[in-house]
Coordinates of N, CA and C in Angstrom, one line a residue:
X1 N -9.9 25.4 -2.7 CA -10.7 24.5 -3.7 C -12.1 25.1 -3.8
X2 N -12.7 25.0 -5.0 CA -14.1 25.4 -5.1 C -14.9 24.3 -4.5
X3 N -16.2 24.4 -4.6 CA -17.1 23.3 -3.9 C -17.2 22.0 -4.9
X4 N -17.0 22.2 -6.2 CA -16.9 21.1 -7.1 C -15.7 20.1 -6.8
X5 N -14.5 20.9 -6.7 CA -13.3 20.2 -6.5 C -13.2 19.6 -5.1
X6 N -13.9 20.1 -4.0 CA -13.8 19.6 -2.7 C -14.7 18.4 -2.7
X7 N -15.9 18.3 -3.5 CA -16.7 17.0 -3.6 C -15.9 16.0 -4.3
X8 N -15.1 16.3 -5.3 CA -14.4 15.3 -5.9 C -13.3 14.6 -5.1
X9 N -12.7 15.6 -4.2 CA -11.6 15.0 -3.2 C -12.4 14.1 -2.2
X10 N -13.6 14.5 -1.7 CA -14.3 13.9 -0.7 C -14.7 12.5 -1.2
X11 N -15.0 12.2 -2.6 CA -15.4 11.2 -3.1 C -14.1 10.1 -3.3
X12 N -12.9 10.8 -3.6 CA -11.7 10.1 -3.7 C -11.3 9.6 -2.2
X13 N -11.5 10.3 -1.2 CA -11.2 9.9 0.1 C -12.1 8.8 0.5
X14 N -13.3 8.8 0.3 CA -14.3 7.8 0.5 C -13.7 6.4 -0.2
X15 N -13.4 6.6 -1.4 CA -13.0 5.5 -2.2 C -11.7 4.8 -1.6
X16 N -10.7 5.7 -1.1 CA -9.5 5.1 -0.4 C -9.8 4.5 0.8
X17 N -10.7 5.1 1.6 CA -11.1 4.5 2.9 C -11.8 3.0 2.7
X18 N -12.6 3.0 1.6 CA -13.2 1.6 1.4 C -12.2 0.6 1.0
X19 N -11.0 1.2 0.4 CA -9.9 0.1 0.2 C -9.3 -0.3 1.5
X20 N -9.1 0.6 2.5 CA -8.6 0.3 3.7 C -9.5 -0.8 4.5
X21 N -10.8 -0.7 4.3 CA -11.8 -1.4 4.9 C -11.8 -2.8 4.2
X22 N -11.8 -2.8 2.9 CA -11.8 -4.1 2.2 C -10.6 -5.0 2.3
X23 N -9.4 -4.3 2.7 CA -8.2 -5.1 2.9 C -8.0 -5.3 4.4
X24 N -8.9 -4.9 5.2 CA -8.8 -5.0 6.7 C -7.4 -4.6 7.2
X25 N -7.1 -3.4 7.0 CA -5.9 -2.8 7.4 C -5.9 -2.5 8.9
X26 N -7.0 -2.2 9.5 CA -7.1 -1.6 10.9 C -8.3 -2.2 11.7
X27 N -8.1 -2.0 13.0 CA -9.3 -2.3 13.9 C -9.4 -1.1 14.8
X28 N -10.7 -0.7 15.1 CA -10.9 0.4 16.0 C -10.8 -0.2 17.4
X29 N -9.8 0.5 18.3 CA -9.6 0.1 19.5 C -9.6 1.3 20.6
X30 N -9.7 1.0 21.8 CA -9.6 2.2 22.8 C -8.2 2.6 23.0
X31 N -8.0 3.9 23.2 CA -6.6 4.5 23.5 C -6.2 4.2 24.8
X32 N -7.0 3.8 25.7 CA -6.7 3.6 27.0 C -5.5 2.7 27.3
X33 N -4.5 2.9 28.1 CA -3.3 2.1 28.2 C -2.3 2.1 27.2
X34 N -2.5 2.8 26.0 CA -1.5 2.7 25.0 C -0.6 3.9 25.1
X35 N 0.7 3.7 25.1 CA 1.8 4.8 25.2 C 1.6 5.6 23.8
X36 N 1.7 6.9 24.1 CA 1.5 7.9 22.9 C 2.7 7.6 22.0
X37 N 3.7 7.0 22.3 CA 4.9 6.9 21.6 C 4.6 5.7 20.5
X38 N 3.6 4.9 20.7 CA 3.2 3.8 19.8 C 2.2 4.3 18.9
X39 N 1.7 5.5 18.9 CA 0.5 5.9 18.1 C 1.1 7.0 17.0
X40 N 1.0 6.5 15.8 CA 1.4 7.3 14.6 C 0.4 8.1 14.0
X41 N 0.6 9.4 13.7 CA -0.4 10.2 13.0 C -0.7 9.7 11.5
X42 N -1.6 10.1 11.0 CA -2.0 9.8 9.5 C -2.2 11.3 8.8
X43 N -2.2 11.2 7.6 CA -2.6 12.3 6.8 C -3.0 11.9 5.3
X44 N -3.7 12.9 4.7 CA -4.1 12.7 3.4 C -3.2 13.3 2.4
X45 N -2.9 12.6 1.3 CA -2.1 13.2 0.2 C -3.1 13.2 -1.0
X46 N -3.3 14.4 -1.4 CA -4.2 14.7 -2.5 C -3.5 15.2 -3.7
X47 N -3.9 14.6 -4.8 CA -3.2 15.0 -6.0 C -4.4 15.0 -7.2
X48 N -4.0 15.7 -8.3 CA -4.8 15.6 -9.4 C -4.1 14.6 -10.3
X49 N -4.6 13.8 -10.8 CA -4.0 12.6 -11.6 C -4.5 12.8 -13.1
X50 N -3.7 12.7 -14.0 CA -4.0 12.9 -15.5 C -4.3 11.5 -16.0
X51 N -5.5 11.2 -16.5 CA -5.9 10.0 -16.9 C -6.1 10.1 -18.5
X52 N -5.5 9.1 -19.2 CA -5.7 9.0 -20.7 C -6.5 7.9 -21.1
X53 N -7.5 8.1 -22.0 CA -8.3 7.1 -22.5 C -8.5 7.3 -24.0
X54 N -7.6 6.5 -24.8 CA -7.6 6.7 -26.2 C -7.0 8.1 -26.6
X55 N -7.6 8.9 -27.3 CA -7.2 10.3 -27.6 C -7.4 11.3 -26.7
X56 N -8.4 11.0 -25.6 CA -8.9 11.9 -24.6 C -8.1 11.7 -23.3
X57 N -7.9 12.9 -22.6 CA -7.2 12.8 -21.4 C -7.9 13.9 -20.5
X58 N -8.0 13.6 -19.3 CA -8.6 14.4 -18.2 C -8.1 14.3 -16.9
X59 N -8.3 15.1 -16.0 CA -7.7 15.0 -14.6 C -8.9 14.6 -13.7
X60 N -8.5 13.7 -12.7 CA -9.3 13.3 -11.6 C -8.7 13.5 -10.2
X61 N -9.5 13.5 -9.3 CA -9.0 13.7 -7.8 C -8.6 12.3 -7.4
X62 N -7.2 12.4 -6.8 CA -6.9 11.0 -6.1 C -6.4 11.3 -4.7
X63 N -6.9 10.5 -3.8 CA -6.6 10.7 -2.4 C -5.9 9.4 -1.9
X64 N -4.9 9.5 -1.1 CA -4.0 8.4 -0.6 C -3.9 8.7 0.8
X65 N -4.4 7.7 1.7 CA -4.2 7.8 3.0 C -2.9 7.3 3.5
X66 N -2.1 8.1 4.2 CA -0.7 7.8 4.5 C -0.4 7.8 5.9
X67 N 0.3 6.8 6.4 CA 0.8 6.9 7.8 C 2.1 7.6 7.8
X68 N 2.3 8.5 8.8 CA 3.6 9.2 9.0 C 4.5 8.4 9.5
X69 N 5.1 7.4 8.7 CA 6.0 6.3 9.1 C 7.3 6.9 9.7
X70 N 7.7 8.1 9.5 CA 9.0 8.5 10.0 C 8.6 8.6 11.7
X71 N 7.6 8.6 12.2 CA 7.2 8.6 13.6 C 7.2 7.1 14.2
X72 N 7.4 6.2 13.3 CA 7.3 4.8 13.8 C 8.2 4.5 15.0
X73 N 7.7 4.1 16.2 CA 8.6 3.8 17.3 C 9.7 2.7 17.1
X74 N 9.4 1.9 16.1 CA 10.4 0.9 15.8 C 11.2 1.2 14.5
X75 N 11.3 2.3 14.0 CA 11.9 2.7 12.8 C 13.2 2.2 12.5
X76 N 14.1 2.2 13.5 CA 15.6 1.9 13.4 C 15.7 0.3 13.4
X77 N 14.8 -0.4 13.9 CA 15.0 -1.8 14.1 C 14.2 -2.7 13.2
X78 N 13.3 -2.1 12.3 CA 12.6 -2.8 11.3 C 13.5 -3.3 10.1
X79 N 13.1 -4.5 9.7 CA 13.8 -4.9 8.4 C 12.8 -4.4 7.3
X80 N 13.4 -3.7 6.4 CA 12.7 -3.1 5.4 C 13.2 -3.3 3.9
X81 N 14.2 -4.1 3.8 CA 14.8 -4.3 2.6 C 13.7 -5.3 1.7
X82 N 13.6 -4.9 0.3 CA 12.9 -5.6 -0.5 C 13.7 -5.6 -1.8
X83 N 13.8 -6.8 -2.4 CA 14.5 -6.8 -3.5 C 13.8 -6.2 -4.8
X84 N 14.6 -5.7 -5.7 CA 14.2 -5.3 -7.0 C 14.8 -6.0 -8.1
X85 N 14.1 -6.1 -9.3 CA 14.7 -6.9 -10.4 C 16.1 -6.3 -10.9
X86 N 17.2 -7.0 -10.9 CA 18.4 -6.5 -11.4 C 18.4 -6.2 -12.9
X87 N 19.2 -5.3 -13.3 CA 19.2 -5.0 -14.9 C 19.6 -6.3 -15.6
X88 N 20.5 -7.1 -15.2 CA 20.8 -8.4 -15.9 C 19.5 -9.3 -16.1
X89 N 18.9 -9.5 -14.9 CA 17.7 -10.3 -15.1 C 16.5 -9.7 -15.9
X90 N 16.4 -8.3 -15.9 CA 15.5 -7.7 -16.8 C 15.8 -8.0 -18.4
X91 N 17.1 -7.9 -18.6 CA 17.7 -8.2 -20.0 C 17.5 -9.5 -20.3
X92 N 17.8 -10.5 -19.4 CA 17.5 -11.8 -19.7 C 16.0 -12.2 -19.9
X93 N 15.2 -11.7 -19.2 CA 13.7 -11.9 -19.4 C 13.3 -11.3 -20.8
X94 N 13.7 -10.1 -21.1 CA 13.4 -9.6 -22.2 C 13.8 -10.4 -23.5
X95 N 15.1 -10.7 -23.4 CA 15.8 -11.6 -24.4 C 15.0 -12.9 -24.6
X96 N 14.8 -13.6 -23.5 CA 14.0 -14.9 -23.6 C 12.6 -14.7 -24.1
X97 N 12.0 -13.7 -23.8 CA 10.6 -13.4 -24.3 C 10.6 -13.1 -25.8
X98 N 11.6 -12.3 -26.3 CA 11.7 -12.1 -27.6 C 12.0 -13.3 -28.5
X99 N 13.1 -14.0 -28.0 CA 13.4 -15.2 -28.6 C 12.4 -16.2 -28.8
X100 N 11.6 -16.3 -27.7 CA 10.4 -17.2 -27.7 C 9.2 -16.8 -28.3
X101 N 9.3 -15.5 -28.8 CA 8.0 -14.7 -29.4 C 6.8 -14.8 -28.3
X102 N 7.1 -14.5 -27.0 CA 6.1 -14.2 -26.0 C 5.5 -12.9 -26.3
X103 N 4.4 -12.9 -25.7 CA 3.6 -11.5 -25.7 C 3.9 -10.9 -24.5
X104 N 4.2 -9.7 -24.2 CA 4.5 -8.9 -23.0 C 3.3 -8.3 -22.6
X105 N 3.0 -8.3 -21.4 CA 1.9 -7.5 -20.7 C 2.4 -6.6 -19.6
X106 N 1.9 -5.5 -19.6 CA 2.2 -4.6 -18.5 C 1.0 -4.3 -17.7
X107 N 1.2 -4.3 -16.3 CA 0.0 -4.1 -15.4 C 0.4 -3.0 -14.4
X108 N -0.7 -2.5 -13.7 CA -0.4 -1.7 -12.7 C -1.3 -2.1 -11.5
X109 N -0.7 -2.4 -10.4 CA -1.5 -2.8 -9.1 C -2.1 -1.6 -8.5
X110 N -3.4 -1.8 -8.1 CA -4.0 -0.8 -7.3 C -3.9 -1.1 -5.9
X111 N -3.5 -0.2 -5.0 CA -3.4 -0.2 -3.7 C -2.7 -1.5 -3.1
X112 N -1.5 -1.7 -3.8 CA -0.6 -2.8 -3.6 C -0.1 -2.8 -2.2
X113 N 0.4 -1.7 -1.6 CA 0.9 -1.8 -0.3 C -0.1 -2.1 0.7
X114 N -1.5 -2.0 0.5 CA -2.5 -2.4 1.4 C -2.6 -3.9 1.4
X115 N -2.2 -4.5 0.2 CA -2.3 -6.0 0.3 C -1.2 -6.8 0.7
X116 N -0.3 -6.2 1.2 CA 1.0 -6.8 1.7 C 0.7 -7.8 2.9
X117 N 1.7 -8.6 3.3 CA 1.5 -9.5 4.4 C 1.0 -8.7 5.7
X118 N 0.3 -9.5 6.4 CA -0.2 -8.9 7.7 C 0.8 -8.8 8.8
X119 N 2.1 -8.5 8.5 CA 3.2 -8.6 9.4 C 3.0 -7.5 10.5
X120 N 2.2 -6.5 10.4 CA 2.1 -5.4 11.4 C 1.2 -5.9 12.5
X121 N 0.5 -6.8 12.4 CA -0.5 -7.2 13.4 C 0.2 -7.5 14.8
X122 N 1.2 -8.2 14.7 CA 2.0 -8.5 16.1 C 2.9 -7.4 16.6
X123 N 2.9 -6.3 15.8 CA 4.0 -5.3 16.3 C 3.3 -4.3 17.2
X124 N 2.1 -4.2 17.4 CA 1.4 -3.3 18.3 C 1.6 -1.8 18.0
X125 N 1.1 -1.5 16.7 CA 1.3 -0.2 16.3 C -0.1 0.4 16.2
X126 N -0.3 1.7 16.4 CA -1.5 2.3 16.5 C -1.4 3.6 15.6
X127 N -2.7 4.0 15.1 CA -2.7 5.1 14.1 C -3.8 6.1 14.8
X128 N -3.4 7.4 14.7 CA -4.3 8.5 15.0 C -5.0 9.0 13.8
X129 N -6.3 8.6 13.6 CA -7.0 8.9 12.4 C -7.3 10.5 12.4
X130 N -7.5 11.0 11.1 CA -7.7 12.4 11.1 C -9.3 12.7 11.6
X131 N -9.6 13.8 11.8 CA -10.9 14.2 12.3 C -12.0 13.7 11.4
X132 N -11.9 13.8 10.1 CA -12.9 13.4 9.2 C -13.2 11.9 9.2
X133 N -12.0 11.2 9.4 CA -12.1 9.7 9.4 C -12.7 9.3 10.7
X134 N -12.5 10.0 11.8 CA -13.2 9.6 13.1 C -14.7 9.9 12.9
X135 N -15.0 10.9 12.3 CA -16.3 11.4 12.0 C -17.1 10.3 11.2
X136 N -16.4 9.7 10.1 CA -17.0 8.9 9.2 C -17.3 7.5 10.0
X137 N -16.5 7.1 10.9 CA -16.6 5.9 11.7 C -17.2 6.1 12.9
X138 N -17.8 7.2 13.2 CA -18.4 7.6 14.5 C -17.6 7.2 15.8
X139 N -16.3 7.5 15.6 CA -15.3 7.3 16.7 C -15.2 8.5 17.7
X140 N -15.0 8.1 18.9 CA -14.8 9.1 19.9 C -13.4 9.5 20.0
X141 N -13.0 10.5 20.7 CA -11.6 10.9 20.9 C -10.7 9.9 21.7
X142 N -11.5 8.9 22.3 CA -10.7 7.9 23.1 C -10.7 6.5 22.2
X143 N -10.9 6.7 21.0 CA -10.7 5.5 20.1 C -9.6 5.8 19.0
X144 N -8.8 4.9 18.7 CA -7.9 5.0 17.6 C -7.8 3.7 16.8
X145 N -7.0 3.6 15.7 CA -6.8 2.6 15.0 C -5.6 1.6 15.5
X146 N -6.0 0.3 15.4 CA -4.8 -0.5 15.5 C -4.5 -1.1 14.2
X147 N -3.1 -1.0 13.8 CA -2.7 -1.4 12.4 C -2.6 -2.9 12.5
X148 N -3.3 -3.5 11.5 CA -3.1 -5.0 11.4 C -2.6 -5.3 10.0
X149 N -2.5 -4.5 9.2 CA -2.0 -4.7 7.8 C -1.0 -3.7 7.5
X150 N -0.4 -3.7 6.2 CA 0.5 -2.8 5.7 C -0.2 -1.6 5.1
X151 N 0.5 -0.5 5.2 CA -0.1 0.8 4.8 C 1.0 1.7 4.1
X152 N 0.5 2.6 3.3 CA 1.4 3.6 2.6 C 2.1 4.4 3.7
X153 N 3.4 4.6 3.6 CA 4.0 5.5 4.5 C 4.9 4.7 5.5
X154 N 4.5 3.4 5.6 CA 5.4 2.5 6.6 C 6.8 2.1 5.9
X155 N 7.8 2.2 6.6 CA 8.9 1.6 6.2 C 9.1 0.3 5.8
X156 N 8.2 -0.6 6.3 CA 8.1 -2.0 6.0 C 7.2 -2.3 4.7
X157 N 6.4 -1.4 4.2 CA 5.4 -1.6 3.1 C 5.9 -2.4 1.9
X158 N 7.1 -1.9 1.4 CA 7.6 -2.7 0.3 C 8.0 -4.0 0.6
X159 N 8.5 -4.2 1.7 CA 8.9 -5.6 2.1 C 7.7 -6.5 2.3
X160 N 6.7 -6.0 3.0 CA 5.4 -6.8 3.1 C 4.8 -7.2 1.8
X161 N 4.8 -6.2 0.8 CA 4.3 -6.5 -0.5 C 5.2 -7.6 -1.2
X162 N 6.4 -7.4 -1.1 CA 7.2 -8.5 -1.8 C 7.1 -9.9 -1.1
X163 N 7.0 -9.9 0.2 CA 6.8 -11.2 1.0 C 5.4 -11.8 0.5
X164 N 4.3 -11.0 0.3 CA 3.1 -11.5 -0.1 C 3.1 -12.1 -1.6
X165 N 3.8 -11.3 -2.6 CA 3.9 -11.8 -3.8 C 4.8 -13.1 -3.9
X166 N 5.9 -13.1 -3.2 CA 6.7 -14.4 -3.2 C 5.9 -15.5 -2.7
X167 N 5.1 -15.4 -1.5 CA 4.4 -16.4 -1.0 C 3.4 -17.0 -1.9
X168 N 2.6 -16.0 -2.6 CA 1.6 -16.4 -3.6 C 2.3 -17.1 -4.7
X169 N 3.4 -16.5 -5.4 CA 3.9 -17.2 -6.5 C 4.5 -18.6 -6.1
X170 N 5.1 -18.8 -5.1 CA 5.7 -20.1 -4.7 C 4.5 -21.0 -4.4
X171 N 3.5 -20.5 -3.8 CA 2.3 -21.4 -3.6 C 1.6 -21.8 -4.9
X172 N 1.7 -21.1 -5.9 CA 1.1 -21.5 -7.1 C 2.1 -22.3 -8.0
X173 N 3.3 -22.7 -7.6 CA 4.3 -23.6 -8.2 C 5.4 -22.9 -8.9
X174 N 5.5 -21.6 -8.8 CA 6.7 -20.9 -9.4 C 7.9 -21.2 -8.6
X175 N 9.0 -21.0 -9.3 CA 10.4 -21.3 -8.6 C 11.1 -19.8 -8.7
X176 N 11.7 -19.6 -7.5 CA 12.6 -18.4 -7.4 C 13.9 -18.7 -8.0
X177 N 14.4 -17.9 -9.0 CA 15.7 -18.0 -9.7 C 16.7 -17.9 -8.5
X178 N 17.7 -18.7 -8.5 CA 18.8 -18.8 -7.5 C 19.6 -17.6 -7.5
X179 N 19.6 -16.8 -8.6 CA 20.6 -15.6 -8.7 C 19.8 -14.3 -8.6
X180 N 18.6 -14.3 -8.5 CA 17.8 -13.1 -8.4 C 16.5 -13.3 -7.8
X181 N 16.3 -12.8 -6.5 CA 15.0 -12.9 -5.7 C 13.7 -12.4 -6.3
X182 N 13.9 -11.6 -7.4 CA 12.8 -11.0 -8.0 C 12.4 -11.6 -9.4
X183 N 13.2 -12.7 -9.7 CA 13.0 -13.4 -10.9 C 12.2 -14.7 -10.6
X184 N 11.1 -14.8 -10.9 CA 10.2 -16.2 -10.6 C 9.9 -16.8 -12.0
X185 N 10.1 -18.2 -12.0 CA 9.9 -19.0 -13.2 C 9.0 -20.1 -13.0
X186 N 8.2 -20.4 -14.0 CA 7.4 -21.6 -14.0 C 7.6 -22.4 -15.2
X187 N 7.7 -23.7 -14.9 CA 8.0 -24.7 -16.0 C 6.8 -25.5 -16.5

């Protein structure tokens, strides 16, 4: 990478770390007494993302901080299933919407897996930050992250996100359809 590209990626990394901070995903803790089997490494996934605005398009640097979830000590015992909308429910929703002349909206959630339920807090899972993250937070080699929220790379991240959406929608008075757990209705 040239110096300009490196700067763009550093800005993207800072933006991603700010999301981790704003969603309270971790706590800095001492490594003392924590078995190494409970510490999962982290890594950066860096891509160039194409952005379209009207007739113009350009590429921008995007950075995602990911936990190496395949090293999770509880990998084989975790519940990770998260429902997805069935084809029949999708067709039903589209038909009802068209018949009722509803306007359809499409959205893209930003950092959704970071906003999942805080189910990881009681699991005692720890993360080994990269050297640049340690530098940013002025951490010593004897400090690591304790995971308290959901993060990209975890097997449970989709389930935690679904549980959060379900809880929020039910709390707002929506009803879950009895035939499809991803179909929520409000009357």
